[in-house]
Amino acid sequence: MERKMIIAKKLFTLLAKEELKDGLEVFLEGWVRGNRDNGSIGFIEFNDGTTFKNIQLVYTSENPNYNNISHIKYASAISVKGKIKLTPTNKQPFEISVDEISLLGDVADDYPLQKKRHSFEFLRDIAYLRPRANTFNALFRVRNALAFAIHKFFQERGFMYVHTPIITTNDAEGAGQSFKVVEDLKHPNDFFNASASLTVSGQLHVEPFALAFRDTYTFGPTFRAEHSNTSRHASEFWMIEPEIAFADLEDDMVLIEEFIKYIISYVLDNCPDEMNFFNTMIEKGVLEKMKHIVNSKFKVMTYTEGVELLKKAVEEGHKFEYNNIEWGMDLQSEHERYLTEVIAKGPMFLIDYPKEIKSFYMKLNPDNKTVAACDLLVPGVGEICGGSQREEDYDKLKERMIAQGNVEILDWYLNLRKYGGCIHSGFGLGFDRLLMYMTGLSNIRDVQPYPRCPGSIKY
Amino acid sequence: MERKMIIAKKLFTLLAKEELKDGLEVFLEGWVRGNRDNGSIGFIEFNDGTTFKNIQLVYTSENPNYNNISHIKYASAISVKGKIKLTPTNKQPFEISVDEISLLGDVADDYPLQKKRHSFEFLRDIAYLRPRANTFNALFRVRNALAFAIHKFFQERGFMYVHTPIITTNDAEGAGQSFKVVEDLKHPNDFFNASASLTVSGQLHVEPFALAFRDTYTFGPTFRAEHSNTSRHASEFWMIEPEIAFADLEDDMVLIEEFIKYIISYVLDNCPDEMNFFNTMIEKGVLEKMKHIVNSKFKVMTYTEGVELLKKAVEEGHKFEYNNIEWGMDLQSEHERYLTEVIAKGPMFLIDYPKEIKSFYMKLNPDNKTVAACDLLVPGVGEICGGSQREEDYDKLKERMIAQGNVEILDWYLNLRKYGGCIHSGFGLGFDRLLMYMTGLSNIRDVQPYPRCPGSIKY
């Protein structure tokens, strides 16, 4: 087998490690992203999937197979034997002068992708082919880098990764409709001897781990059976939920800030070509925006202060779509954006929300009216991540759980407060929405491999 | 806030980075894993969850709070101010002589864990507390390290991590019963406009990514609605499924061997205390077994050869429970174990299985009878991981898909073979079963945070 004899190089390793010099013989396998020739010289844009950028293969009419090579179709799989030719004055560091090309996989005439821009709607419909398109090539690379950055950040700091369960009987916060999981539709509770659903959050399940390992996190899929068919809602998405013991809201915010800056920096460092692509083709300025986040000191403002500032803005003539600002209201995106864009001019935490609009497990502040919660607001979006200190007082939590009606099913959660409990905090970050924010892609369907949304589950 | 003024050190950072010297002042927060005193001197076994081993806190009757400290209960959360005292002749590198201890979280009298050995059955029933028990402290640390090792291995090699969907309309291989996902039991298909179920494998969804990015992997939860209530079956478990393009079965086996050795080595290097614990308390010799895997050259044998050897063993008087060995049969664990333990005396690949007992997508060998599949067999268990080269020939695959009855719903999967397809391969590894193998824990319920099994979904 010839391919065993010549060690195939991936572009990834060739670019990263190999000492490149003129005349170095290489053997590569990959796909044709373009092929044009003028009868005496031809150029193949070649990509083996391990780098974002293509490499140019150059073949000439001296090659006895020139005619065959020039007819290799867009998207074909090929192998190439050739020699490195350094091109220090070009964008690409080298090209490959072709000795031999073999067609490994031809392309049928009904191939739906062309070497041109397709609409995102069209590409969504061929989700199994769109990773080959430039935007999605870039996107899935960034998605990969971001996911690894998350693990790397936590592992370097001694956090325990916990696989909280997907199938559950608990609905963390009544955060939304949940999907039911059944083996047999007619006897829905038979398999588990209980009513089972898909998780909406791993938080309640990870808290017991924080009270054993101090610093913990989850990173896994979560689900919402909401009929919100918007560009920001998906029925299935990944969430990161760290939970830290011996930590109050302030510690939580320190962690959030450090975390957000670390993972964005990691992507900027490891995906420069991809981020340049998004900055040029998808959202002008997204690169600057990300650098601004990394270089900002996140500000802190209370909800009460925020509401006052919004009221003042209305009095001074600022028009919101929803202008009736009152203490106790759930802020809209437009309000959050005003605070982060106009007032803070950068990322900011809004803290100490009215208890009525937040979850039962959040720590009641001494004022008895607000809870120790924080939302991180960023320019261009508004809220991107939310955290809180958890109520560690047994009696206070029990009172709220009785009101919530979950004190029986979640008795174990309450018990954590009487068995060596301590102050602890955590936050939740939607991975896919962060990815939208970082790439400028405006539809959540375009940042997921196979999006699941109401009415849509192709593939 | 005092705890803000004195920077709290975690044992993890203290052990890893700090230059330890006698008299160094520390402030720690954590839990009491034991407290005994003789009236003039007392010892607290202290753990803050960031290391496997406890640290000893020493307090004396010179401390005005001696009496209070000596009454601090097992499992209480405390903070401690004190000084490092190096103990180079002891097992622990240092102890802490206590200046001040504060009780942060007391323990109610009905606390179900005691400072003694509990049965695994009992601990399973209090899954939210068992991470505090030694075995599970060790287990979840190894689980965390193993999960990160997996990402690290693939990321270092330029593989793309792909979040294949959890909710799907496709059943990869008819691998087993799948759970249905519905919003409304009476109208089960309404939400997605299709019948939806929980994934049993990400393979079919990751193949399109391998044909764009060359080297890819999934690592996520998978599900089986099987009523197998055995110690090795769970309804929910995590799987690793790499998929590599331009790679045949041989390349696949090279990857598997490198991967298995890497992740086991990573755990041996990063969890020495935990692995010693398992070696002493759970399975004598498990450490040697793991080192043996790392140091073995994995052997290769065809299924046909294997069957011949098994037949010969029976002829020579070896008694299997199932003694009727025939070509074409699905081997039992006892047969696999005979091959890997008695014949190969180490890890081995069994390859080229009869096509009838393997999945439709596996590459048909030139003999037209076997497929290019490999199972990795290891001593003590039998099969631990299975892979195959995928059928890249459009017509051959179509024929098998027609027979399988999935050619319509999986038309896109088939199409990959006519749009720049190439040879590609992959494998699947059950994360939780690997963890059982590495720790010696014999019940899958004891390696998962909150196991889900038929009839059981507490928490």
PDB file of N, CA, C and O in Angstrom, chain B residues 143-202:
ATOM      1  N   ARG B 143     -12.392   9.984  37.062  1.00  0.00           N
ATOM      2  CA  ARG B 143     -13.349  10.263  35.983  1.00  0.00           C
ATOM      3  C   ARG B 143     -13.040  11.614  35.328  1.00  0.00           C
ATOM      4  O   ARG B 143     -13.007  11.738  34.104  1.00  0.00           O
ATOM      5  N   ASN B 144     -12.776  12.608  36.162  1.00  0.00           N
ATOM      6  CA  ASN B 144     -12.431  13.935  35.666  1.00  0.00           C
ATOM      7  C   ASN B 144     -11.132  13.909  34.855  1.00  0.00           C
ATOM      8  O   ASN B 144     -11.062  14.457  33.748  1.00  0.00           O
ATOM      9  N   ALA B 145     -10.117  13.259  35.390  1.00  0.00           N
ATOM     10  CA  ALA B 145      -8.821  13.218  34.701  1.00  0.00           C
ATOM     11  C   ALA B 145      -8.937  12.474  33.374  1.00  0.00           C
ATOM     12  O   ALA B 145      -8.378  12.898  32.356  1.00  0.00           O
ATOM     13  N   LEU B 146      -9.692  11.388  33.381  1.00  0.00           N
ATOM     14  CA  LEU B 146      -9.851  10.594  32.167  1.00  0.00           C
ATOM     15  C   LEU B 146     -10.583  11.405  31.087  1.00  0.00           C
ATOM     16  O   LEU B 146     -10.204  11.385  29.914  1.00  0.00           O
ATOM     17  N   ALA B 147     -11.599  12.133  31.491  1.00  0.00           N
ATOM     18  CA  ALA B 147     -12.352  12.953  30.529  1.00  0.00           C
ATOM     19  C   ALA B 147     -11.443  14.011  29.910  1.00  0.00           C
ATOM     20  O   ALA B 147     -11.454  14.229  28.697  1.00  0.00           O
ATOM     21  N   PHE B 148     -10.624  14.628  30.732  1.00  0.00           N
ATOM     22  CA  PHE B 148      -9.751  15.663  30.179  1.00  0.00           C
ATOM     23  C   PHE B 148      -8.666  15.051  29.298  1.00  0.00           C
ATOM     24  O   PHE B 148      -8.311  15.612  28.257  1.00  0.00           O
ATOM     25  N   ALA B 149      -8.157  13.910  29.695  1.00  0.00           N
ATOM     26  CA  ALA B 149      -7.136  13.233  28.898  1.00  0.00           C
ATOM     27  C   ALA B 149      -7.640  12.981  27.479  1.00  0.00           C
ATOM     28  O   ALA B 149      -6.898  13.102  26.498  1.00  0.00           O
ATOM     29  N   ILE B 150      -8.913  12.632  27.382  1.00  0.00           N
ATOM     30  CA  ILE B 150      -9.524  12.358  26.076  1.00  0.00           C
ATOM     31  C   ILE B 150      -9.483  13.605  25.193  1.00  0.00           C
ATOM     32  O   ILE B 150      -9.036  13.569  24.052  1.00  0.00           O
ATOM     33  N   HIS B 151      -9.944  14.717  25.749  1.00  0.00           N
ATOM     34  CA  HIS B 151      -9.893  15.960  24.969  1.00  0.00           C
ATOM     35  C   HIS B 151      -8.454  16.339  24.619  1.00  0.00           C
ATOM     36  O   HIS B 151      -8.159  16.757  23.504  1.00  0.00           O
ATOM     37  N   LYS B 152      -7.574  16.205  25.602  1.00  0.00           N
ATOM     38  CA  LYS B 152      -6.194  16.624  25.408  1.00  0.00           C
ATOM     39  C   LYS B 152      -5.541  15.814  24.282  1.00  0.00           C
ATOM     40  O   LYS B 152      -4.873  16.366  23.408  1.00  0.00           O
ATOM     41  N   PHE B 153      -5.752  14.515  24.317  1.00  0.00           N
ATOM     42  CA  PHE B 153      -5.192  13.646  23.279  1.00  0.00           C
ATOM     43  C   PHE B 153      -5.618  14.116  21.890  1.00  0.00           C
ATOM     44  O   PHE B 153      -4.789  14.291  20.995  1.00  0.00           O
ATOM     45  N   PHE B 154      -6.911  14.327  21.720  1.00  0.00           N
ATOM     46  CA  PHE B 154      -7.409  14.673  20.387  1.00  0.00           C
ATOM     47  C   PHE B 154      -7.018  16.098  19.982  1.00  0.00           C
ATOM     48  O   PHE B 154      -6.686  16.349  18.829  1.00  0.00           O
ATOM     49  N   GLN B 155      -7.057  17.004  20.944  1.00  0.00           N
ATOM     50  CA  GLN B 155      -6.732  18.391  20.600  1.00  0.00           C
ATOM     51  C   GLN B 155      -5.267  18.519  20.193  1.00  0.00           C
ATOM     52  O   GLN B 155      -4.936  19.267  19.278  1.00  0.00           O
ATOM     53  N   GLU B 156      -4.394  17.797  20.871  1.00  0.00           N
ATOM     54  CA  GLU B 156      -2.970  17.861  20.525  1.00  0.00           C
ATOM     55  C   GLU B 156      -2.720  17.357  19.106  1.00  0.00           C
ATOM     56  O   GLU B 156      -1.721  17.692  18.489  1.00  0.00           O
ATOM     57  N   ARG B 157      -3.633  16.533  18.615  1.00  0.00           N
ATOM     58  CA  ARG B 157      -3.480  15.956  17.288  1.00  0.00           C
ATOM     59  C   ARG B 157      -4.350  16.634  16.244  1.00  0.00           C
ATOM     60  O   ARG B 157      -4.511  16.122  15.126  1.00  0.00           O
ATOM     61  N   GLY B 158      -4.937  17.769  16.602  1.00  0.00           N
ATOM     62  CA  GLY B 158      -5.705  18.543  15.622  1.00  0.00           C
ATOM     63  C   GLY B 158      -7.074  17.985  15.284  1.00  0.00           C
ATOM     64  O   GLY B 158      -7.655  18.342  14.256  1.00  0.00           O
ATOM     65  N   PHE B 159      -7.617  17.110  16.137  1.00  0.00           N
ATOM     66  CA  PHE B 159      -8.970  16.588  15.893  1.00  0.00           C
ATOM     67  C   PHE B 159     -10.006  17.651  16.251  1.00  0.00           C
ATOM     68  O   PHE B 159      -9.825  18.414  17.189  1.00  0.00           O
ATOM     69  N   MET B 160     -11.120  17.664  15.506  1.00  0.00           N
ATOM     70  CA  MET B 160     -12.233  18.560  15.789  1.00  0.00           C
ATOM     71  C   MET B 160     -13.236  17.860  16.702  1.00  0.00           C
ATOM     72  O   MET B 160     -13.707  16.763  16.374  1.00  0.00           O
ATOM     73  N   TYR B 161     -13.589  18.528  17.781  1.00  0.00           N
ATOM     74  CA  TYR B 161     -14.626  18.021  18.699  1.00  0.00           C
ATOM     75  C   TYR B 161     -15.985  18.445  18.150  1.00  0.00           C
ATOM     76  O   TYR B 161     -16.217  19.622  17.896  1.00  0.00           O
ATOM     77  N   VAL B 162     -16.868  17.496  17.944  1.00  0.00           N
ATOM     78  CA  VAL B 162     -18.182  17.786  17.360  1.00  0.00           C
ATOM     79  C   VAL B 162     -19.282  17.385  18.346  1.00  0.00           C
ATOM     80  O   VAL B 162     -19.304  16.254  18.831  1.00  0.00           O
ATOM     81  N   HIS B 163     -20.172  18.323  18.639  1.00  0.00           N
ATOM     82  CA  HIS B 163     -21.328  18.026  19.482  1.00  0.00           C
ATOM     83  C   HIS B 163     -22.437  17.441  18.626  1.00  0.00           C
ATOM     84  O   HIS B 163     -23.304  18.163  18.133  1.00  0.00           O
ATOM     85  N   THR B 164     -22.391  16.133  18.442  1.00  0.00           N
ATOM     86  CA  THR B 164     -23.469  15.490  17.685  1.00  0.00           C
ATOM     87  C   THR B 164     -24.752  15.575  18.503  1.00  0.00           C
ATOM     88  O   THR B 164     -24.709  15.644  19.732  1.00  0.00           O
ATOM     89  N   PRO B 165     -25.898  15.583  17.819  1.00  0.00           N
ATOM     90  CA  PRO B 165     -27.144  15.863  18.541  1.00  0.00           C
ATOM     91  C   PRO B 165     -27.573  14.730  19.467  1.00  0.00           C
ATOM     92  O   PRO B 165     -27.318  13.558  19.195  1.00  0.00           O
ATOM     93  N   ILE B 166     -28.258  15.114  20.549  1.00  0.00           N
ATOM     94  CA  ILE B 166     -28.797  14.139  21.506  1.00  0.00           C
ATOM     95  C   ILE B 166     -30.185  13.690  21.033  1.00  0.00           C
ATOM     96  O   ILE B 166     -30.496  12.510  21.052  1.00  0.00           O
ATOM     97  N   ILE B 167     -30.990  14.662  20.641  1.00  0.00           N
ATOM     98  CA  ILE B 167     -32.309  14.318  20.110  1.00  0.00           C
ATOM     99  C   ILE B 167     -32.155  14.060  18.616  1.00  0.00           C
ATOM    100  O   ILE B 167     -31.557  14.866  17.904  1.00  0.00           O
ATOM    101  N   THR B 168     -32.679  12.945  18.164  1.00  0.00           N
ATOM    102  CA  THR B 168     -32.437  12.572  16.774  1.00  0.00           C
ATOM    103  C   THR B 168     -33.622  11.793  16.211  1.00  0.00           C
ATOM    104  O   THR B 168     -34.450  11.276  16.961  1.00  0.00           O
ATOM    105  N   THR B 169     -33.690  11.722  14.907  1.00  0.00           N
ATOM    106  CA  THR B 169     -34.679  10.849  14.275  1.00  0.00           C
ATOM    107  C   THR B 169     -34.033   9.560  13.810  1.00  0.00           C
ATOM    108  O   THR B 169     -34.702   8.651  13.355  1.00  0.00           O
ATOM    109  N   ASN B 170     -32.719   9.498  13.917  1.00  0.00           N
ATOM    110  CA  ASN B 170     -31.993   8.348  13.388  1.00  0.00           C
ATOM    111  C   ASN B 170     -31.550   7.401  14.484  1.00  0.00           C
ATOM    112  O   ASN B 170     -31.043   7.827  15.506  1.00  0.00           O
ATOM    113  N   ASP B 171     -31.691   6.160  14.243  1.00  0.00           N
ATOM    114  CA  ASP B 171     -31.149   5.145  15.120  1.00  0.00           C
ATOM    115  C   ASP B 171     -29.945   4.551  14.398  1.00  0.00           C
ATOM    116  O   ASP B 171     -30.085   3.833  13.423  1.00  0.00           O
ATOM    117  N   ALA B 172     -28.749   4.891  14.875  1.00  0.00           N
ATOM    118  CA  ALA B 172     -27.510   4.630  14.141  1.00  0.00           C
ATOM    119  C   ALA B 172     -27.416   3.239  13.557  1.00  0.00           C
ATOM    120  O   ALA B 172     -27.061   3.056  12.412  1.00  0.00           O
ATOM    121  N   GLU B 173     -27.695   2.263  14.349  1.00  0.00           N
ATOM    122  CA  GLU B 173     -27.383   0.933  13.889  1.00  0.00           C
ATOM    123  C   GLU B 173     -28.425  -0.075  14.344  1.00  0.00           C
ATOM    124  O   GLU B 173     -28.212  -1.265  14.299  1.00  0.00           O
ATOM    125  N   GLY B 174     -29.538   0.438  14.875  1.00  0.00           N
ATOM    126  CA  GLY B 174     -30.467  -0.474  15.507  1.00  0.00           C
ATOM    127  C   GLY B 174     -29.769  -1.152  16.666  1.00  0.00           C
ATOM    128  O   GLY B 174     -29.976  -2.313  16.960  1.00  0.00           O
ATOM    129  N   ALA B 175     -28.893  -0.351  17.335  1.00  0.00           N
ATOM    130  CA  ALA B 175     -28.015  -0.906  18.367  1.00  0.00           C
ATOM    131  C   ALA B 175     -28.792  -1.328  19.595  1.00  0.00           C
ATOM    132  O   ALA B 175     -28.282  -2.020  20.451  1.00  0.00           O
ATOM    133  N   GLY B 176     -30.004  -0.876  19.710  1.00  0.00           N
ATOM    134  CA  GLY B 176     -30.776  -1.214  20.895  1.00  0.00           C
ATOM    135  C   GLY B 176     -32.002  -0.346  20.916  1.00  0.00           C
ATOM    136  O   GLY B 176     -32.180   0.503  20.057  1.00  0.00           O
ATOM    137  N   GLN B 177     -32.862  -0.583  21.876  1.00  0.00           N
ATOM    138  CA  GLN B 177     -34.045   0.228  22.044  1.00  0.00           C
ATOM    139  C   GLN B 177     -33.648   1.658  22.350  1.00  0.00           C
ATOM    140  O   GLN B 177     -32.732   1.896  23.093  1.00  0.00           O
ATOM    141  N   SER B 178     -34.368   2.592  21.741  1.00  0.00           N
ATOM    142  CA  SER B 178     -34.084   3.974  22.092  1.00  0.00           C
ATOM    143  C   SER B 178     -35.284   4.607  22.792  1.00  0.00           C
ATOM    144  O   SER B 178     -36.423   4.196  22.598  1.00  0.00           O
ATOM    145  N   PHE B 179     -34.992   5.626  23.627  1.00  0.00           N
ATOM    146  CA  PHE B 179     -36.040   6.360  24.318  1.00  0.00           C
ATOM    147  C   PHE B 179     -36.702   7.347  23.364  1.00  0.00           C
ATOM    148  O   PHE B 179     -36.033   7.942  22.521  1.00  0.00           O
ATOM    149  N   LYS B 180     -37.974   7.548  23.526  1.00  0.00           N
ATOM    150  CA  LYS B 180     -38.681   8.559  22.747  1.00  0.00           C
ATOM    151  C   LYS B 180     -38.657   9.892  23.495  1.00  0.00           C
ATOM    152  O   LYS B 180     -38.703   9.928  24.717  1.00  0.00           O
ATOM    153  N   VAL B 181     -38.586  10.964  22.719  1.00  0.00           N
ATOM    154  CA  VAL B 181     -38.596  12.312  23.278  1.00  0.00           C
ATOM    155  C   VAL B 181     -39.851  13.021  22.784  1.00  0.00           C
ATOM    156  O   VAL B 181     -40.037  13.177  21.573  1.00  0.00           O
ATOM    157  N   VAL B 182     -40.697  13.431  23.720  1.00  0.00           N
ATOM    158  CA  VAL B 182     -41.945  14.093  23.327  1.00  0.00           C
ATOM    159  C   VAL B 182     -42.204  15.296  24.228  1.00  0.00           C
ATOM    160  O   VAL B 182     -41.751  15.349  25.369  1.00  0.00           O
ATOM    161  N   GLU B 183     -42.937  16.251  23.682  1.00  0.00           N
ATOM    162  CA  GLU B 183     -43.378  17.349  24.539  1.00  0.00           C
ATOM    163  C   GLU B 183     -44.726  16.975  25.145  1.00  0.00           C
ATOM    164  O   GLU B 183     -44.976  17.187  26.324  1.00  0.00           O
ATOM    165  N   ASP B 184     -45.558  16.361  24.302  1.00  0.00           N
ATOM    166  CA  ASP B 184     -46.932  16.065  24.697  1.00  0.00           C
ATOM    167  C   ASP B 184     -47.198  14.592  24.379  1.00  0.00           C
ATOM    168  O   ASP B 184     -47.114  14.170  23.227  1.00  0.00           O
ATOM    169  N   LEU B 185     -47.493  13.816  25.408  1.00  0.00           N
ATOM    170  CA  LEU B 185     -47.644  12.367  25.232  1.00  0.00           C
ATOM    171  C   LEU B 185     -48.743  12.008  24.236  1.00  0.00           C
ATOM    172  O   LEU B 185     -48.641  11.004  23.527  1.00  0.00           O
ATOM    173  N   LYS B 186     -49.759  12.838  24.181  1.00  0.00           N
ATOM    174  CA  LYS B 186     -50.882  12.522  23.289  1.00  0.00           C
ATOM    175  C   LYS B 186     -50.588  12.841  21.840  1.00  0.00           C
ATOM    176  O   LYS B 186     -51.222  12.305  20.931  1.00  0.00           O
ATOM    177  N   HIS B 187     -49.658  13.763  21.628  1.00  0.00           N
ATOM    178  CA  HIS B 187     -49.308  14.147  20.256  1.00  0.00           C
ATOM    179  C   HIS B 187     -47.792  14.066  20.121  1.00  0.00           C
ATOM    180  O   HIS B 187     -47.112  15.095  20.006  1.00  0.00           O
ATOM    181  N   PRO B 188     -47.251  12.851  20.166  1.00  0.00           N
ATOM    182  CA  PRO B 188     -45.804  12.677  20.326  1.00  0.00           C
ATOM    183  C   PRO B 188     -44.963  13.268  19.195  1.00  0.00           C
ATOM    184  O   PRO B 188     -43.808  13.586  19.408  1.00  0.00           O
ATOM    185  N   ASN B 189     -45.536  13.407  18.013  1.00  0.00           N
ATOM    186  CA  ASN B 189     -44.731  13.892  16.891  1.00  0.00           C
ATOM    187  C   ASN B 189     -44.900  15.383  16.622  1.00  0.00           C
ATOM    188  O   ASN B 189     -44.343  15.923  15.665  1.00  0.00           O
ATOM    189  N   ASP B 190     -45.690  16.047  17.457  1.00  0.00           N
ATOM    190  CA  ASP B 190     -46.051  17.424  17.148  1.00  0.00           C
ATOM    191  C   ASP B 190     -44.908  18.421  17.287  1.00  0.00           C
ATOM    192  O   ASP B 190     -44.780  19.333  16.485  1.00  0.00           O
ATOM    193  N   PHE B 191     -44.088  18.244  18.300  1.00  0.00           N
ATOM    194  CA  PHE B 191     -43.089  19.292  18.550  1.00  0.00           C
ATOM    195  C   PHE B 191     -42.104  19.427  17.396  1.00  0.00           C
ATOM    196  O   PHE B 191     -41.852  20.511  16.895  1.00  0.00           O
ATOM    197  N   PHE B 192     -41.539  18.301  16.980  1.00  0.00           N
ATOM    198  CA  PHE B 192     -40.522  18.350  15.915  1.00  0.00           C
ATOM    199  C   PHE B 192     -41.102  18.034  14.540  1.00  0.00           C
ATOM    200  O   PHE B 192     -40.379  17.986  13.553  1.00  0.00           O
ATOM    201  N   ASN B 193     -42.417  17.745  14.507  1.00  0.00           N
ATOM    202  CA  ASN B 193     -43.000  17.297  13.253  1.00  0.00           C
ATOM    203  C   ASN B 193     -42.405  15.977  12.792  1.00  0.00           C
ATOM    204  O   ASN B 193     -42.302  15.709  11.591  1.00  0.00           O
ATOM    205  N   ALA B 194     -41.964  15.186  13.750  1.00  0.00           N
ATOM    206  CA  ALA B 194     -41.342  13.899  13.431  1.00  0.00           C
ATOM    207  C   ALA B 194     -41.209  13.113  14.724  1.00  0.00           C
ATOM    208  O   ALA B 194     -41.298  13.685  15.814  1.00  0.00           O
ATOM    209  N   SER B 195     -41.001  11.838  14.595  1.00  0.00           N
ATOM    210  CA  SER B 195     -40.766  11.010  15.756  1.00  0.00           C
ATOM    211  C   SER B 195     -39.321  11.206  16.206  1.00  0.00           C
ATOM    212  O   SER B 195     -38.383  11.013  15.433  1.00  0.00           O
ATOM    213  N   ALA B 196     -39.127  11.622  17.452  1.00  0.00           N
ATOM    214  CA  ALA B 196     -37.778  11.943  17.937  1.00  0.00           C
ATOM    215  C   ALA B 196     -37.378  10.989  19.054  1.00  0.00           C
ATOM    216  O   ALA B 196     -38.204  10.563  19.855  1.00  0.00           O
ATOM    217  N   SER B 197     -36.094  10.668  19.094  1.00  0.00           N
ATOM    218  CA  SER B 197     -35.619   9.789  20.167  1.00  0.00           C
ATOM    219  C   SER B 197     -34.248  10.236  20.651  1.00  0.00           C
ATOM    220  O   SER B 197     -33.632  11.138  20.075  1.00  0.00           O
ATOM    221  N   LEU B 198     -33.784   9.623  21.727  1.00  0.00           N
ATOM    222  CA  LEU B 198     -32.462   9.944  22.265  1.00  0.00           C
ATOM    223  C   LEU B 198     -31.397   9.136  21.520  1.00  0.00           C
ATOM    224  O   LEU B 198     -31.563   7.944  21.281  1.00  0.00           O
ATOM    225  N   THR B 199     -30.311   9.781  21.220  1.00  0.00           N
ATOM    226  CA  THR B 199     -29.273   9.159  20.404  1.00  0.00           C
ATOM    227  C   THR B 199     -28.685   7.895  21.055  1.00  0.00           C
ATOM    228  O   THR B 199     -28.545   7.836  22.272  1.00  0.00           O
ATOM    229  N   VAL B 200     -28.386   6.914  20.228  1.00  0.00           N
ATOM    230  CA  VAL B 200     -27.655   5.740  20.712  1.00  0.00           C
ATOM    231  C   VAL B 200     -26.190   5.770  20.267  1.00  0.00           C
ATOM    232  O   VAL B 200     -25.378   4.979  20.728  1.00  0.00           O
ATOM    233  N   SER B 201     -25.863   6.704  19.384  1.00  0.00           N
ATOM    234  CA  SER B 201     -24.493   6.827  18.879  1.00  0.00           C
ATOM    235  C   SER B 201     -24.390   8.098  18.056  1.00  0.00           C
ATOM    236  O   SER B 201     -25.324   8.458  17.346  1.00  0.00           O
ATOM    237  N   GLY B 202     -23.246   8.771  18.136  1.00  0.00           N
ATOM    238  CA  GLY B 202     -23.056   9.973  17.332  1.00  0.00           C
ATOM    239  C   GLY B 202     -22.374   9.702  15.999  1.00  0.00           C
ATOM    240  O   GLY B 202     -22.131  10.618  15.229  1.00  0.00           O
TER     241      GLY B 202
END
